[in-house]
XYZ file of C-alpha atoms in Angstrom:
591
model
C -29.730 30.195 44.122
C -33.315 29.787 45.535
C -33.622 28.943 49.297
C -34.118 25.285 49.682
C -37.623 24.142 50.869
C -38.074 20.460 51.631
C -40.651 18.823 49.335
C -42.786 17.681 52.213
C -46.091 17.552 50.383
C -44.635 15.164 47.720
C -43.007 12.932 50.400
C -46.368 12.690 52.313
C -48.094 11.876 49.065
C -45.700 8.985 48.196
C -45.696 7.539 51.786
C -49.326 7.873 52.586
C -51.339 7.951 49.289
C -49.197 5.977 46.864
C -47.667 3.333 49.178
C -49.741 3.621 52.357
C -46.726 3.042 54.356
C -48.441 3.728 57.727
C -50.588 0.690 57.090
C -47.539 -1.459 56.327
C -45.771 -0.295 59.448
C -48.781 -1.571 61.467
C -48.279 -4.984 60.139
C -44.660 -5.115 61.346
C -44.539 -5.609 65.056
C -41.154 -4.069 65.478
C -42.474 -0.719 63.997
C -46.155 -0.795 64.966
C -45.554 0.883 68.267
C -42.737 3.062 67.068
C -44.193 4.951 63.952
C -47.441 5.932 62.533
C -48.512 8.641 60.061
C -48.549 11.532 62.597
C -45.084 10.523 63.879
C -43.756 10.302 60.465
C -45.112 13.616 59.537
C -43.726 15.341 62.554
C -40.234 13.853 62.054
C -40.180 14.911 58.379
C -41.397 18.474 59.159
C -38.585 18.770 61.780
C -36.036 17.358 59.426
C -37.258 19.944 56.766
C -36.517 22.716 59.170
C -33.096 21.803 60.220
C -31.908 21.141 56.646
C -33.474 24.224 55.213
C -32.501 26.625 58.001
C -29.280 25.257 59.333
C -27.564 23.202 56.731
C -28.627 24.749 53.352
C -27.208 28.109 54.064
C -23.641 26.579 54.383
C -23.738 24.876 51.023
C -22.102 27.549 48.875
C -19.834 29.023 51.559
C -18.615 25.309 52.402
C -17.921 24.909 48.678
C -15.933 27.983 48.404
C -13.919 27.464 51.552
C -13.476 23.701 51.458
C -11.560 21.595 54.039
C -8.020 22.342 55.223
C -5.247 19.744 56.122
C -2.494 20.824 58.561
C -0.004 18.274 59.907
C -2.530 15.544 59.762
C -5.425 17.493 61.277
C -8.487 18.445 58.962
C -10.679 21.420 59.683
C -14.178 21.669 58.068
C -15.456 25.019 56.668
C -16.840 27.798 58.971
C -20.196 26.897 60.343
C -19.809 23.049 59.868
C -18.870 22.139 63.514
C -21.876 24.185 64.940
C -24.425 22.822 62.418
C -23.288 19.149 62.884
C -23.739 19.687 66.587
C -27.193 20.816 66.135
C -27.996 18.113 63.665
C -26.662 15.418 66.097
C -28.407 16.906 69.074
C -31.687 16.347 67.171
C -31.094 12.719 66.889
C -30.762 12.796 63.167
C -27.584 10.711 62.849
C -29.218 7.867 64.494
C -32.702 8.262 63.007
C -32.734 4.648 61.733
C -30.651 3.181 64.623
C -31.973 0.598 67.152
C -33.344 2.414 70.211
C -31.566 -0.152 72.373
C -28.375 1.792 71.517
C -29.780 5.204 71.502
C -31.195 5.312 67.919
C -34.619 6.727 66.875
C -35.792 3.490 65.430
C -37.385 4.731 62.413
C -37.903 2.591 59.163
C -35.750 3.182 56.162
C -38.789 4.706 54.258
C -38.483 7.762 56.754
C -34.872 7.888 56.982
C -34.589 7.913 53.127
C -36.733 11.036 53.068
C -34.402 12.611 55.757
C -31.397 11.806 53.663
C -32.981 13.413 50.633
C -33.433 16.671 52.548
C -30.081 16.639 54.137
C -28.316 16.018 50.754
C -30.360 18.571 48.982
C -29.420 21.081 51.623
C -25.728 20.208 51.177
C -24.306 16.908 49.733
C -20.840 17.534 51.274
C -22.377 17.991 54.790
C -24.595 14.941 54.372
C -21.716 12.642 53.728
C -20.503 12.891 57.315
C -23.582 11.432 59.017
C -24.195 9.136 56.104
C -20.716 7.373 56.591
C -21.596 7.197 60.387
C -24.794 5.590 59.754
C -23.301 3.031 57.396
C -20.431 2.175 59.851
C -23.241 1.719 62.462
C -25.081 -0.795 60.349
C -22.135 -3.038 59.971
C -21.407 -2.791 63.733
C -24.896 -3.500 64.561
C -25.221 -6.517 62.331
C -21.927 -8.021 62.881
C -20.000 -6.860 65.836
C -19.882 -8.472 69.241
C -22.308 -7.155 72.000
C -19.421 -5.677 73.680
C -18.341 -3.576 70.693
C -21.917 -2.618 70.043
C -22.383 -1.375 73.678
C -19.128 0.419 73.526
C -19.344 2.294 70.237
C -23.037 2.609 68.931
C -24.558 4.965 71.528
C -22.096 7.720 70.862
C -22.067 6.963 67.187
C -25.886 7.241 66.849
C -25.665 10.346 69.131
C -23.299 11.958 66.712
C -20.727 12.405 69.452
C -18.507 10.091 67.601
C -18.269 9.670 63.743
C -17.640 6.695 61.566
C -15.772 5.983 58.317
C -15.517 3.052 55.863
C -11.997 2.290 54.886
C -12.038 0.047 51.692
C -10.011 1.394 48.761
C -6.268 1.194 48.465
C -4.158 3.026 45.804
C -3.951 -0.339 43.761
C -7.322 -1.752 44.731
C -10.612 -0.049 43.895
C -13.356 -2.366 42.494
C -11.149 -5.422 42.896
C -10.810 -5.491 46.733
C -9.671 -8.921 46.593
C -6.014 -7.637 46.041
C -5.903 -5.241 49.088
C -2.663 -5.393 50.979
C -3.583 -3.849 54.442
C -2.635 -6.480 57.084
C -4.191 -7.412 60.395
C -1.712 -9.170 62.816
C -3.511 -11.014 65.716
C -2.527 -10.040 69.368
C -2.563 -12.074 72.563
C -5.372 -9.955 73.983
C -7.664 -10.609 71.174
C -7.106 -7.361 69.439
C -5.274 -6.845 66.102
C -2.552 -4.606 64.759
C -3.595 -2.938 61.431
C -1.101 -1.793 58.977
C -1.831 -0.218 55.505
C -2.868 2.719 53.459
C -6.446 3.606 52.448
C -7.516 6.257 50.006
C -10.684 8.118 49.154
C -11.929 7.811 52.755
C -14.839 10.112 53.225
C -14.756 11.775 56.624
C -11.473 9.845 57.660
C -10.341 12.871 59.536
C -12.264 16.095 60.548
C -13.156 18.351 63.491
C -16.918 17.701 63.716
C -16.731 14.982 66.501
C -14.444 14.092 69.264
C -13.710 10.581 67.895
C -13.887 8.713 64.595
C -14.528 5.002 64.380
C -12.968 3.523 61.279
C -14.132 0.255 59.815
C -11.100 -1.148 57.892
C -10.902 -4.105 55.478
C -7.701 -6.005 55.980
C -6.277 -9.556 55.599
C -5.079 -11.895 58.346
C -1.624 -13.487 57.949
C -3.203 -16.893 56.850
C -5.942 -15.313 54.817
C -7.032 -17.173 51.572
C -6.235 -15.280 48.303
C -8.846 -12.885 46.819
C -11.925 -11.574 48.223
C -12.449 -14.584 50.467
C -9.670 -13.657 52.535
C -10.848 -10.112 53.656
C -11.753 -9.443 57.124
C -13.300 -6.305 58.834
C -11.953 -4.437 61.805
C -13.121 -1.705 63.945
C -10.212 0.825 64.497
C -11.023 3.997 66.649
C -9.059 7.223 66.078
C -8.813 7.530 69.878
C -8.739 4.614 72.136
C -11.800 4.137 74.336
C -11.398 2.892 77.995
C -14.257 2.520 80.438
C -16.344 4.686 78.249
C -13.867 7.553 78.223
C -11.467 8.704 75.404
C -7.829 7.689 75.798
C -4.666 7.939 73.907
C -4.593 8.304 69.993
C -4.430 5.095 68.032
C -1.463 4.477 65.649
C -3.271 6.073 62.550
C -3.053 9.393 60.751
C -4.421 11.335 57.864
C -1.658 11.647 55.311
C -3.482 14.227 53.042
C -6.944 15.136 51.671
C -7.840 15.133 48.114
C -8.375 18.141 45.903
C -11.530 17.336 44.022
C -14.058 18.546 41.341
C -16.876 18.797 43.828
C -18.092 18.051 47.378
C -15.247 20.431 48.606
C -16.583 20.571 52.166
C -16.396 16.721 52.547
C -12.954 15.610 53.708
C -11.671 12.799 51.327
C -8.682 11.461 53.026
C -5.607 9.269 52.662
C -5.533 7.336 55.785
C -2.382 5.559 57.168
C -2.574 2.668 59.680
C 0.727 1.998 61.274
C 0.126 -1.046 63.658
C -3.121 0.564 64.781
C -5.140 -1.299 67.377
C -8.454 -2.751 66.135
C -11.077 -5.420 66.804
C -12.551 -7.904 64.433
C -16.322 -7.184 63.431
C -17.823 -10.484 62.367
C -16.040 -13.575 61.409
C -12.583 -14.062 59.980
C -12.221 -13.773 56.308
C -15.919 -12.746 55.901
C -15.451 -9.057 55.943
C -17.015 -8.485 52.539
C -20.093 -10.109 53.889
C -20.208 -7.681 56.900
C -19.627 -4.607 54.496
C -22.470 -5.796 52.263
C -24.923 -5.560 55.153
C -24.667 -1.796 54.680
C -24.163 -1.700 50.880
C -27.786 -2.078 50.097
C -28.582 0.767 52.434
C -25.601 2.938 51.325
C -26.059 2.409 47.615
C -29.612 3.482 47.866
C -28.370 6.407 49.884
C -25.864 7.401 47.027
C -28.859 7.216 44.559
C -30.771 9.474 46.756
C -27.881 11.929 46.621
C -28.388 12.061 42.903
C -32.003 12.826 43.460
C -31.157 15.374 45.962
C -28.980 17.561 43.690
C -31.618 17.145 41.114
C -34.367 18.519 43.497
C -32.126 21.342 44.674
C -31.428 22.324 40.934
C -35.045 22.216 39.940
C -36.107 24.438 42.875
C -33.624 27.137 41.624
C -34.443 26.645 38.010
C -38.256 26.978 38.392
C -37.806 30.207 40.367
C -35.407 31.586 37.732
C -37.529 30.546 34.930
C -40.567 32.445 36.380
C -38.577 35.606 37.006
C -36.074 35.860 34.110
C -37.572 37.691 30.997
C -36.242 37.060 27.557
C -38.162 37.238 24.210
C -41.833 36.759 23.689
C -43.869 33.458 23.769
C -44.209 31.792 20.375
C -48.018 32.561 20.584
C -47.687 36.259 21.314
C -46.835 38.405 24.504
C -47.989 36.872 27.836
C -46.827 39.645 30.034
C -47.994 42.619 28.197
C -46.708 45.243 30.852
C -43.079 43.860 30.561
C -40.397 44.162 27.918
C -40.364 40.412 27.459
C -41.933 37.264 28.819
C -40.630 35.001 31.564
C -38.647 32.155 30.003
C -41.029 29.638 31.438
C -43.288 30.329 28.393
C -40.724 28.894 25.898
C -41.168 25.289 24.867
C -37.561 24.192 25.465
C -37.456 25.620 28.871
C -40.636 23.805 29.689
C -39.219 20.675 28.274
C -36.251 20.830 30.613
C -38.323 21.849 33.766
C -40.792 19.102 33.006
C -37.957 16.607 32.502
C -36.440 17.646 35.948
C -39.795 17.435 37.576
C -40.665 14.104 36.064
C -37.291 12.611 37.053
C -37.172 13.841 40.486
C -40.728 12.846 41.488
C -40.165 9.427 39.699
C -36.919 9.091 41.581
C -38.502 10.025 44.899
C -41.243 7.379 44.412
C -38.715 4.712 43.363
C -36.256 5.381 46.207
C -39.131 5.304 48.601
C -40.297 1.969 47.158
C -36.854 0.481 47.535
C -36.668 1.646 51.063
C -40.035 -0.022 51.851
C -38.607 -3.262 50.493
C -35.668 -2.805 52.883
C -38.075 -2.295 55.801
C -40.048 -5.564 54.971
C -36.834 -7.544 54.531
C -35.565 -6.336 57.980
C -38.836 -6.192 60.071
C -41.377 -8.683 58.582
C -42.256 -11.788 60.472
C -43.862 -13.431 57.323
C -41.056 -15.554 55.887
C -42.448 -15.342 52.420
C -42.834 -11.682 52.472
C -39.403 -11.173 53.686
C -37.968 -13.514 51.032
C -39.795 -11.592 48.448
C -38.513 -8.226 49.760
C -34.988 -9.482 49.829
C -35.278 -10.483 46.204
C -36.570 -7.054 45.275
C -33.737 -5.392 47.160
C -31.081 -7.466 45.518
C -32.427 -6.697 42.098
C -33.263 -3.061 42.507
C -30.339 -1.740 44.542
C -28.063 -1.371 41.722
C -30.761 0.294 39.628
C -31.473 2.651 42.433
C -27.746 3.606 42.772
C -26.966 3.974 39.149
C -30.200 5.141 37.470
C -31.017 7.667 40.223
C -27.605 9.230 40.024
C -27.479 9.242 36.201
C -30.798 11.018 36.120
C -29.578 13.221 38.984
C -26.664 14.542 36.697
C -29.184 14.963 33.772
C -31.410 16.932 35.951
C -28.786 19.187 37.380
C -27.377 19.855 33.905
C -30.902 20.914 32.817
C -31.046 23.288 35.797
C -27.668 24.808 34.757
C -28.828 25.116 31.130
C -32.000 26.958 32.189
C -29.876 29.655 33.828
C -27.872 30.087 30.657
C -24.664 31.973 31.266
C -25.543 32.503 34.899
C -25.440 28.601 35.153
C -21.852 28.700 34.404
C -21.075 31.374 37.063
C -20.197 30.214 40.589
C -22.353 32.727 42.521
C -25.724 31.327 41.042
C -25.057 27.933 42.560
C -25.971 25.687 39.683
C -22.515 24.727 38.641
C -21.685 23.575 42.157
C -24.602 21.134 41.857
C -23.258 19.636 38.597
C -19.775 19.209 40.269
C -21.160 17.693 43.379
C -23.530 15.439 41.670
C -20.941 13.882 39.546
C -19.187 11.922 42.285
C -22.382 9.984 42.918
C -22.015 8.106 39.570
C -18.553 7.083 40.692
C -18.388 6.069 44.357
C -19.987 3.248 46.177
C -19.287 1.176 43.018
C -19.259 3.060 39.686
C -22.417 3.002 37.676
C -20.894 0.710 35.170
C -20.175 -1.853 37.980
C -23.881 -1.421 39.053
C -24.999 -2.253 35.606
C -22.902 -5.361 35.611
C -24.157 -6.351 38.974
C -27.812 -5.962 37.852
C -27.408 -7.711 34.578
C -24.719 -10.211 35.298
C -25.282 -11.280 38.935
C -28.899 -10.528 39.467
C -30.627 -11.062 36.197
C -28.414 -13.647 34.336
C -26.935 -14.953 37.533
C -30.470 -15.893 38.861
C -31.685 -17.206 35.424
C -34.133 -14.371 35.366
C -35.772 -15.344 38.678
C -35.081 -12.087 40.393
C -36.293 -10.078 37.464
C -39.547 -12.065 37.423
C -40.383 -11.003 41.011
C -40.409 -7.459 40.042
C -41.961 -7.952 36.587
C -44.776 -10.071 38.059
C -45.706 -7.327 40.599
C -46.083 -4.835 37.652
C -48.152 -7.308 35.724
C -50.342 -7.700 38.796
C -50.738 -3.923 39.014
C -51.720 -3.691 35.439
C -54.248 -6.540 35.471
C -55.979 -4.952 38.474
C -56.071 -1.392 37.201
C -59.492 -0.035 36.080
C -60.121 1.329 32.635
C -59.827 4.919 33.945
C -55.979 4.200 34.291
C -55.615 3.001 30.699
C -53.706 6.059 29.385
C -50.913 5.079 31.924
C -51.288 1.372 32.172
C -51.194 0.669 28.358
C -47.725 2.242 27.818
C -46.515 0.484 31.058
C -47.601 -2.862 29.669
C -45.836 -2.088 26.364
C -42.644 -1.128 28.246
C -42.644 -4.107 30.464
C -43.249 -6.390 27.318
C -40.172 -4.700 25.790
C -38.131 -5.409 28.950
C -39.311 -8.874 28.984
C -38.088 -9.533 25.511
C -34.825 -7.725 26.220
C -34.087 -9.715 29.282
C -34.777 -12.981 27.349
C -32.489 -11.739 24.485
C -29.577 -11.136 26.839
C -30.169 -14.443 28.748
C -29.898 -16.236 25.406
C -26.991 -14.220 24.055
C -24.824 -14.660 27.162
C -24.879 -18.322 26.897
C -22.571 -18.219 23.883
C -20.596 -14.903 24.389
C -19.453 -13.570 27.721
C -18.944 -10.171 26.371
C -22.601 -9.751 25.723
C -23.409 -8.979 29.451
C -20.939 -6.150 29.668
C -21.839 -4.801 26.314
C -25.502 -4.597 27.192
C -25.390 -3.703 30.730
C -25.547 0.009 30.930
C -28.308 0.397 28.376
C -30.098 -2.546 29.914
C -30.050 -0.810 33.222
C -31.460 2.324 31.831
C -34.300 0.505 30.063
C -35.047 -1.097 33.432
C -34.828 2.344 35.137
C -37.199 4.001 32.722
C -39.648 1.073 32.893
C -39.518 1.100 36.800
C -40.201 4.870 36.827
C -43.121 4.156 34.488
C -44.459 1.854 37.170
C -43.983 4.443 39.894
C -45.739 7.060 37.631
C -48.697 4.795 36.969
C -49.052 4.202 40.789
C -48.839 7.942 41.418
C -51.462 8.732 38.648
C -53.638 6.101 40.316
C -53.309 7.937 43.562
C -53.954 11.377 42.070
C -56.796 10.506 39.528
C -60.173 12.020 40.426
C -58.597 14.507 42.823
C -57.267 17.006 40.380
C -60.286 19.262 40.477
C -59.815 19.690 44.185
C -56.171 20.447 44.414
C -53.527 21.675 42.059
C -51.026 19.314 43.437
C -52.937 16.372 41.915
C -53.521 18.240 38.708
C -49.761 18.837 38.438
C -48.974 15.347 39.312
C -51.250 14.055 36.544
C -49.799 16.506 34.067
C -46.268 15.426 34.945
C -47.169 11.753 34.522
C -48.708 12.484 31.011
C -45.357 14.124 30.162
C -43.278 11.194 31.494
C -45.160 8.646 29.344
C -45.197 10.917 26.260
C -41.597 12.272 26.325
C -39.353 10.379 28.535
C -40.510 6.645 28.431
C -39.882 6.423 24.686
C -36.108 6.519 25.331
C -36.294 2.762 25.979
C -36.634 2.189 22.219
C -33.115 3.545 21.183
C -31.627 2.099 24.351
C -33.165 -1.446 23.576
C -31.894 -1.227 19.953
C -28.259 -0.698 21.358
C -28.643 -3.733 23.543
C -29.897 -5.935 20.617
C -27.002 -4.719 18.599
C -24.702 -7.011 20.545
C -21.010 -6.770 21.427
C -19.362 -7.300 18.144
C -18.948 -3.670 17.355
C -17.061 -3.028 20.531
C -14.279 -5.436 19.439
C -13.741 -4.381 15.834
C -10.615 -2.384 16.857
C -7.516 -3.673 18.394
C -6.094 -1.906 21.477
C -3.448 -0.145 19.165
C -6.253 1.322 16.924
C -7.877 3.507 19.547
């Protein structure tokens, strides 16, 4: 496998030339004195170094060794504790955290790039700081000042880790039926009892303490999701800033998984463990959803990350592997055969990978910028608009980025041929690792239902119109020199408009229509959103292609996207318009 190199040039292009993020930061008082183009560039360069030089070399060895469970203790693979210590000492765990509690204070548009680099280097490694950051988000937004002061500095500093304990053996997507209980105590604490499964980083040897955020129900809680509360439950008790006795919780086992072998996926048992409520009683899901928009974008970025790592290896292999001659005749006259990059099908796969990766990077950065506006803007109208964009686009970012990530890693494996199926070449690991991204943080089918059912149909199309109107405004303002990109974008948007209207109308009479259409609809939406990103990237690159190969490559990839990938929307749209009837032609016994 090729050595990982952070795609810093493309990241700078997207932030500085496509979206002009530094200008946006200057309009947000909370960021204006914290970050500018030079600061961002320095941070990304340093992140590129530690991910490439310290974390990436552990990716395959970590997969081969995996985690080990012994009598409740979990050890991570060789090199992981040392690498995590270096990562934490650099301040990377708290890159987006509030400086008042020891964080770096960077906007999501920057931390999103750091996440991509980290997860490209090693997805399994990246899960540990990601879960800590997610826990910090909920604590910061909802916990008491006492809890924030007590826990956030060490969590941002990477001295303590965090975990999110949601799922139970009988309760996955339907969290309303969880059984974990929280008994109030006279001192204001609670005793937490229950079992949680699939807990990433629930136990490990990377930090001296782990702070669990646990969903549980109070004795008098209402039934269903309205009766869920959130609790902070430390592995080791904290007294006067120092670690004390172990809490009444334990890791019962770790899962043996398809991928992310170096990430400890734990069964956690809480046996009357002491915890403190985060937020208000029976509003735990609201506190959890504070971090969901960030974390679901983060999972989408994981799909992008594995695709980027796969592409870097595939392009190197395609340039070096010689097999057969080019269809137009020998290219490498002095060799027995030509490098496989000359063959049309290999180029198809490589360009598909490149187009999906770069489109995904632009889209994830766009969503990150909306999160920053929603969080930091003092303009109420701008903040409300960004919040609407985040609500609409988060399920697309999670599901489409990861679906495209798997397609991209599969192309990378295919380019390697038989070597792609062999462990030592690294491509099969990326396929295995990427697969989980379509499942956790809400399966992609659930994301599609969220997009179409809650966000599009649920808002009567209003949330959709916010995004669609922005694309229309871009197209209207574009000059004639962009017509080759704008014309197909306008056609794609018109198709999405019509598809949205079709589903809104169909759903009035048949509740099955939303579920039947949701996955294909999300993909049509995703390809159209990527078309918008590619049109904006083309606008930033046009006229510069004669001066720099980077821009020539960008424009060539844009043309490939519009010619070969965007047309996928037509078959997907036909599936949506076919309706739900064919899904119910068989009784359950007929399957």
